[in-house]
CSV table of N, CA and C in Angstrom, one decimal:
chain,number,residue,atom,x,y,z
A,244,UNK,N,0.9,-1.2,0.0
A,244,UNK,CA,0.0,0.0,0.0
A,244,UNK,C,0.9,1.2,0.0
A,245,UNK,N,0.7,1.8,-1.0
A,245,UNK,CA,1.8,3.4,-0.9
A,245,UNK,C,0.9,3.9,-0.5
A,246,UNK,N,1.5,5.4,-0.1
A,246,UNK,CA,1.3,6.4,0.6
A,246,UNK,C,0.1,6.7,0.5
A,247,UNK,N,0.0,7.1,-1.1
A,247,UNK,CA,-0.7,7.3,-2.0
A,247,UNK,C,-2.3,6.9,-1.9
A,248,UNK,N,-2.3,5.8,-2.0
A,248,UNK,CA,-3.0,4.5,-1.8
A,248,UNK,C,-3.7,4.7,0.1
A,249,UNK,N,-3.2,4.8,0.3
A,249,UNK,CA,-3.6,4.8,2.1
A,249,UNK,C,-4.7,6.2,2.2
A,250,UNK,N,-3.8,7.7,1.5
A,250,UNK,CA,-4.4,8.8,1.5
A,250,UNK,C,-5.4,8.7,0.9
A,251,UNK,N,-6.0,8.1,-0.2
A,251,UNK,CA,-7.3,8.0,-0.8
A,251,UNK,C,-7.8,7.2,0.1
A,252,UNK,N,-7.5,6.1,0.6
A,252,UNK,CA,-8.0,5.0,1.5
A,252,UNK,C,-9.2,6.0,2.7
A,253,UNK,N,-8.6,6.9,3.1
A,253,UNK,CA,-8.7,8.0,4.5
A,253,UNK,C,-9.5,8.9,3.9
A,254,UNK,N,-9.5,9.6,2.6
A,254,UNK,CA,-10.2,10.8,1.8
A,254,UNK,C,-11.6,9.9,1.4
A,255,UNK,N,-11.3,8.9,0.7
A,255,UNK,CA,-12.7,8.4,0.6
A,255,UNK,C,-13.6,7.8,2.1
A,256,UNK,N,-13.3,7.3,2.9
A,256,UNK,CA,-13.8,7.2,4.1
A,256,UNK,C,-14.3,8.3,4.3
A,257,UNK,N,-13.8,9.6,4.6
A,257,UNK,CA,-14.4,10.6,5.2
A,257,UNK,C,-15.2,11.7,3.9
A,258,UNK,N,-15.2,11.0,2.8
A,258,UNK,CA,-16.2,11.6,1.9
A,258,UNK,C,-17.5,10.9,2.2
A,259,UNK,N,-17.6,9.2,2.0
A,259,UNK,CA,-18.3,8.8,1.9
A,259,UNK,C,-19.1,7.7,3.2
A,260,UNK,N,-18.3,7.5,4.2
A,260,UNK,CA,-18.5,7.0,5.6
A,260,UNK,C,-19.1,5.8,5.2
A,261,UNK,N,-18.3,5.0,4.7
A,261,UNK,CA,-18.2,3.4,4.3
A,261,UNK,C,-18.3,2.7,5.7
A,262,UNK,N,-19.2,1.8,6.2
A,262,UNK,CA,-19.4,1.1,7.5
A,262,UNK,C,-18.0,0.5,7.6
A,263,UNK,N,-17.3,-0.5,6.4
A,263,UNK,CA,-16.1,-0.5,6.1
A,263,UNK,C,-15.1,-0.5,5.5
A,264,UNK,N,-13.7,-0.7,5.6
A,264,UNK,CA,-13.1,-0.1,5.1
A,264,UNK,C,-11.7,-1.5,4.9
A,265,UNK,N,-11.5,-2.4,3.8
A,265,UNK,CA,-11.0,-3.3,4.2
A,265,UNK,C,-10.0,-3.7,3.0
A,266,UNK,N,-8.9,-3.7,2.9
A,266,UNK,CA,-8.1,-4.3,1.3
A,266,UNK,C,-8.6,-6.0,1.2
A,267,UNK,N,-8.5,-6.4,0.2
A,267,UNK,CA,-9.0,-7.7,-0.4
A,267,UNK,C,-8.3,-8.8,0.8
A,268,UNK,N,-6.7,-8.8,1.1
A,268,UNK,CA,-5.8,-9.4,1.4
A,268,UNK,C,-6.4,-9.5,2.7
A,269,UNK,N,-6.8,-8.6,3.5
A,269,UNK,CA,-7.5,-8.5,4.5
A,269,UNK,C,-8.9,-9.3,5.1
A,270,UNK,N,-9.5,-9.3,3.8
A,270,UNK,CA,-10.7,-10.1,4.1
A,270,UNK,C,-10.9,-11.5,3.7
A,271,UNK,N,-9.8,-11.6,2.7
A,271,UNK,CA,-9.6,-13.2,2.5
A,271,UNK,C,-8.9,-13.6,3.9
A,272,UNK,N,-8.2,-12.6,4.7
A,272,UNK,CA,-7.6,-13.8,5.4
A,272,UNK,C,-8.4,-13.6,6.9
A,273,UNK,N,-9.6,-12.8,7.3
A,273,UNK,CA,-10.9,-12.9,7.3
A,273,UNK,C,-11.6,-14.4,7.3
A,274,UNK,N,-12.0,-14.1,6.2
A,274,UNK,CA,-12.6,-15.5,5.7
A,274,UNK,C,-12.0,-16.7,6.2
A,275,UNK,N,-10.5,-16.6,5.4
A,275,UNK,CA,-9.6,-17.6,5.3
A,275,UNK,C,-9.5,-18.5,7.4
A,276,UNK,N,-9.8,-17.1,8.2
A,276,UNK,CA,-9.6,-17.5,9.8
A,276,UNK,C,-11.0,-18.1,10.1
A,277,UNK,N,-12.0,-17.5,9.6
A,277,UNK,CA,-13.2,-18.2,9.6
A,277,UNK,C,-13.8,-19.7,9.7
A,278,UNK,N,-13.2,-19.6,8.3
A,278,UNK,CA,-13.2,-21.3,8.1
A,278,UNK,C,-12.8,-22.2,8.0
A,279,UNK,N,-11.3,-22.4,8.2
A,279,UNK,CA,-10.2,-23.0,8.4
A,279,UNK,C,-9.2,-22.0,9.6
A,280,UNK,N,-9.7,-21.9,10.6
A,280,UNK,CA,-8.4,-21.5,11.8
A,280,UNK,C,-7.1,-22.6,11.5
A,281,UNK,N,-6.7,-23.5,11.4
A,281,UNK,CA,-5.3,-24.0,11.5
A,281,UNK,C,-4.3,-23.3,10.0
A,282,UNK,N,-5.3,-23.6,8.7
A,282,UNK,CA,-4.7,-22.9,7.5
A,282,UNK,C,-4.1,-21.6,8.5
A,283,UNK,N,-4.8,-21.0,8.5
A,283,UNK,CA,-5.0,-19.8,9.1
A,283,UNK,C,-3.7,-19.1,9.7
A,284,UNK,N,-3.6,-20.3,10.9
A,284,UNK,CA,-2.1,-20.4,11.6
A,284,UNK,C,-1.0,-20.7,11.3
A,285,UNK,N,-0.8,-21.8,10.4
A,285,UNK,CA,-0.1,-22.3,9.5
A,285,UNK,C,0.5,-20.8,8.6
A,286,UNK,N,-0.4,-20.4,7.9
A,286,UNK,CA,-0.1,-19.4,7.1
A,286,UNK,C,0.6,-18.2,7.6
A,287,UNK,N,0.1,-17.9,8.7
A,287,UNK,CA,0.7,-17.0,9.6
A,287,UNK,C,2.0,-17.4,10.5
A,288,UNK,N,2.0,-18.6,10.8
A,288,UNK,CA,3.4,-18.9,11.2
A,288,UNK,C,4.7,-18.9,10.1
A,289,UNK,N,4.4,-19.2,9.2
A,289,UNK,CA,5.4,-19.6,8.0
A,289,UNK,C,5.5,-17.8,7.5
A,290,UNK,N,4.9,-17.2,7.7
A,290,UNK,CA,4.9,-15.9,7.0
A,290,UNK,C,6.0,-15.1,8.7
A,291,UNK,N,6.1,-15.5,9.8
A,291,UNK,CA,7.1,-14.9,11.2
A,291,UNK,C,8.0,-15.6,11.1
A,292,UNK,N,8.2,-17.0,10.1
A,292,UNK,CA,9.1,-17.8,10.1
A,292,UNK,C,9.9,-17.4,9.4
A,293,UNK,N,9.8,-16.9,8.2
A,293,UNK,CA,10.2,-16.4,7.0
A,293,UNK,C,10.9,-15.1,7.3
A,294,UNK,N,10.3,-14.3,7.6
A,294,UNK,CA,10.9,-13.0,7.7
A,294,UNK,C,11.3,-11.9,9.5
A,295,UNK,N,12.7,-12.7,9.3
A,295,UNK,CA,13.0,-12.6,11.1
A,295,UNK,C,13.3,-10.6,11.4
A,296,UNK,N,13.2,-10.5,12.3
A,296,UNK,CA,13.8,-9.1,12.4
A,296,UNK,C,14.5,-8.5,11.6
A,297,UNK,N,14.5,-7.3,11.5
A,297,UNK,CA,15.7,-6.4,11.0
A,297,UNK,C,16.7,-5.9,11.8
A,298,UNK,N,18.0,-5.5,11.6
A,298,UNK,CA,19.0,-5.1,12.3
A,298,UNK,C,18.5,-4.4,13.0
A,299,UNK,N,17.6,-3.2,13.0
A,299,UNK,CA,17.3,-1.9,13.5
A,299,UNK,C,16.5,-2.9,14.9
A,300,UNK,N,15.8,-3.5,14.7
A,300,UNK,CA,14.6,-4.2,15.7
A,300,UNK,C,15.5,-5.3,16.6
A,301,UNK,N,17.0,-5.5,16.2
A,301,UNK,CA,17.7,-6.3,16.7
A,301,UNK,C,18.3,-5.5,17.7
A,302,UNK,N,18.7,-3.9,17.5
A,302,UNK,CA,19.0,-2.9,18.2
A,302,UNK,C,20.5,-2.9,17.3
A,303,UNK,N,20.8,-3.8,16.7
A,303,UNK,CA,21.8,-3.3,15.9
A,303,UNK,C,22.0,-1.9,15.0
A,304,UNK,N,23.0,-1.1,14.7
A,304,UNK,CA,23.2,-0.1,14.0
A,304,UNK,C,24.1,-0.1,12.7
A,305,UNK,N,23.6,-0.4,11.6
A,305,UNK,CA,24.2,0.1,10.6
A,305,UNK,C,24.5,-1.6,9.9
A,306,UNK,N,23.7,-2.5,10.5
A,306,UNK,CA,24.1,-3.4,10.3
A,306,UNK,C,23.4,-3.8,8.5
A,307,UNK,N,23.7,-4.6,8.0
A,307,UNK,CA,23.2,-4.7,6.6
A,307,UNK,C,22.1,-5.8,6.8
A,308,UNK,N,21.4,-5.5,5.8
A,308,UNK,CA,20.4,-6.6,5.7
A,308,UNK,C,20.4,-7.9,5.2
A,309,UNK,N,20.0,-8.9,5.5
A,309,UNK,CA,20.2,-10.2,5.1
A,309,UNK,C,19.9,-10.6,3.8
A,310,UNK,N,20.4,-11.4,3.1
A,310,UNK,CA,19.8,-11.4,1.6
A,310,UNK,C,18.8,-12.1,1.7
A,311,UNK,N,17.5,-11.5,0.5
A,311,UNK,CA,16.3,-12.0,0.4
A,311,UNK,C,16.4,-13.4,0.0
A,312,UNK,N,15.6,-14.0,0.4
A,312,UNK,CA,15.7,-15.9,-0.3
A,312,UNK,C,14.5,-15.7,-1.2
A,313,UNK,N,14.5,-16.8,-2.2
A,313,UNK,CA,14.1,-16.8,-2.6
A,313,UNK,C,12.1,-17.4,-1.9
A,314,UNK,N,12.5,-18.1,-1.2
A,314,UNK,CA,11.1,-18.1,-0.3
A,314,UNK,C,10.1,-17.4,0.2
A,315,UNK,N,11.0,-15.8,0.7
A,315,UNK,CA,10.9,-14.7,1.1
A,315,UNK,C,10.0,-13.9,-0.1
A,316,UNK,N,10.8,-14.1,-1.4
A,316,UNK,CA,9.6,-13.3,-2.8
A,316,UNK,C,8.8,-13.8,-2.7
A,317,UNK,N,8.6,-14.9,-3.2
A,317,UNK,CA,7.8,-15.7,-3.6
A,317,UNK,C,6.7,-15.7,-2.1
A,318,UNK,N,6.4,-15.8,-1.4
A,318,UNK,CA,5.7,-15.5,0.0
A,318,UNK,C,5.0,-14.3,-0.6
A,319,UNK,N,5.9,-13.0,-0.7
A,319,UNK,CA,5.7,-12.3,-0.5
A,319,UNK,C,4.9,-11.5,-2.0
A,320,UNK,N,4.8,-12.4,-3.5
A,320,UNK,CA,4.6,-12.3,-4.1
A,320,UNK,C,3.0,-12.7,-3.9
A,321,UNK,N,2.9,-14.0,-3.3
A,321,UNK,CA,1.5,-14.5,-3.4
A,321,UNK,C,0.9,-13.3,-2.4
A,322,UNK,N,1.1,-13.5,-1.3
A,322,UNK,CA,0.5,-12.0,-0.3
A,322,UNK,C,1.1,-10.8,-0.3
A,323,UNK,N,0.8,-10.3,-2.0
A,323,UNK,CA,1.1,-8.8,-2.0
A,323,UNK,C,0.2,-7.9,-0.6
A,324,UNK,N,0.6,-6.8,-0.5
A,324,UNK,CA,0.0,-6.6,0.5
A,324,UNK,C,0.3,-5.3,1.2
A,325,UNK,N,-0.1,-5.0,2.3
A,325,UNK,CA,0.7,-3.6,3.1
A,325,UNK,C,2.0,-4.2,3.9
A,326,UNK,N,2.0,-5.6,4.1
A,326,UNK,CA,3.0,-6.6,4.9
A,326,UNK,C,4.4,-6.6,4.3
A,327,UNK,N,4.2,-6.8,3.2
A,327,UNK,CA,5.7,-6.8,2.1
A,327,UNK,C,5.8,-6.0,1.4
């Protein structure tokens, strides 16, 4: 979600006061907790599994970042998203 993207997200809510307000990725996985809780978990664990801290969150400074795997795109291709 760019910036961009978020500020329409906010401008249209307060033009038109949508009960709500939801990206697709959001409501599938919504749904997705609905009817299958383990998928659910599953999905969400392998998505904290995948992508561990950053230097900054490690309290490290100036440290570089770890190279992306290919696991990591590909993850992060299928859940495009505000997350990746």
């Amino acid at each position: 979600l760019t910036p961009e993207d978020a500020a329409e997200m906010v401008a249209d809510a307060v033009i038109r006061r949508p009960q709500r307000i939801a990206t697709r990725l959001g409501i599938f996985a919504e749904v997705l907790h609905l009817l299958a809780p383990k998928i659910y978990e599953v999905v969400m664990n392998t998505a904290y599994q995948l992508f561990p801290d950053s230097a900054a969150a490690k309290g490290q400074k100036g440290g570089a970042e770890a190279p992306t795997s290919s696991e990591q795109v590909a993850f992060a291709a299928l859940m495009r998203g505000i997350h990746w």
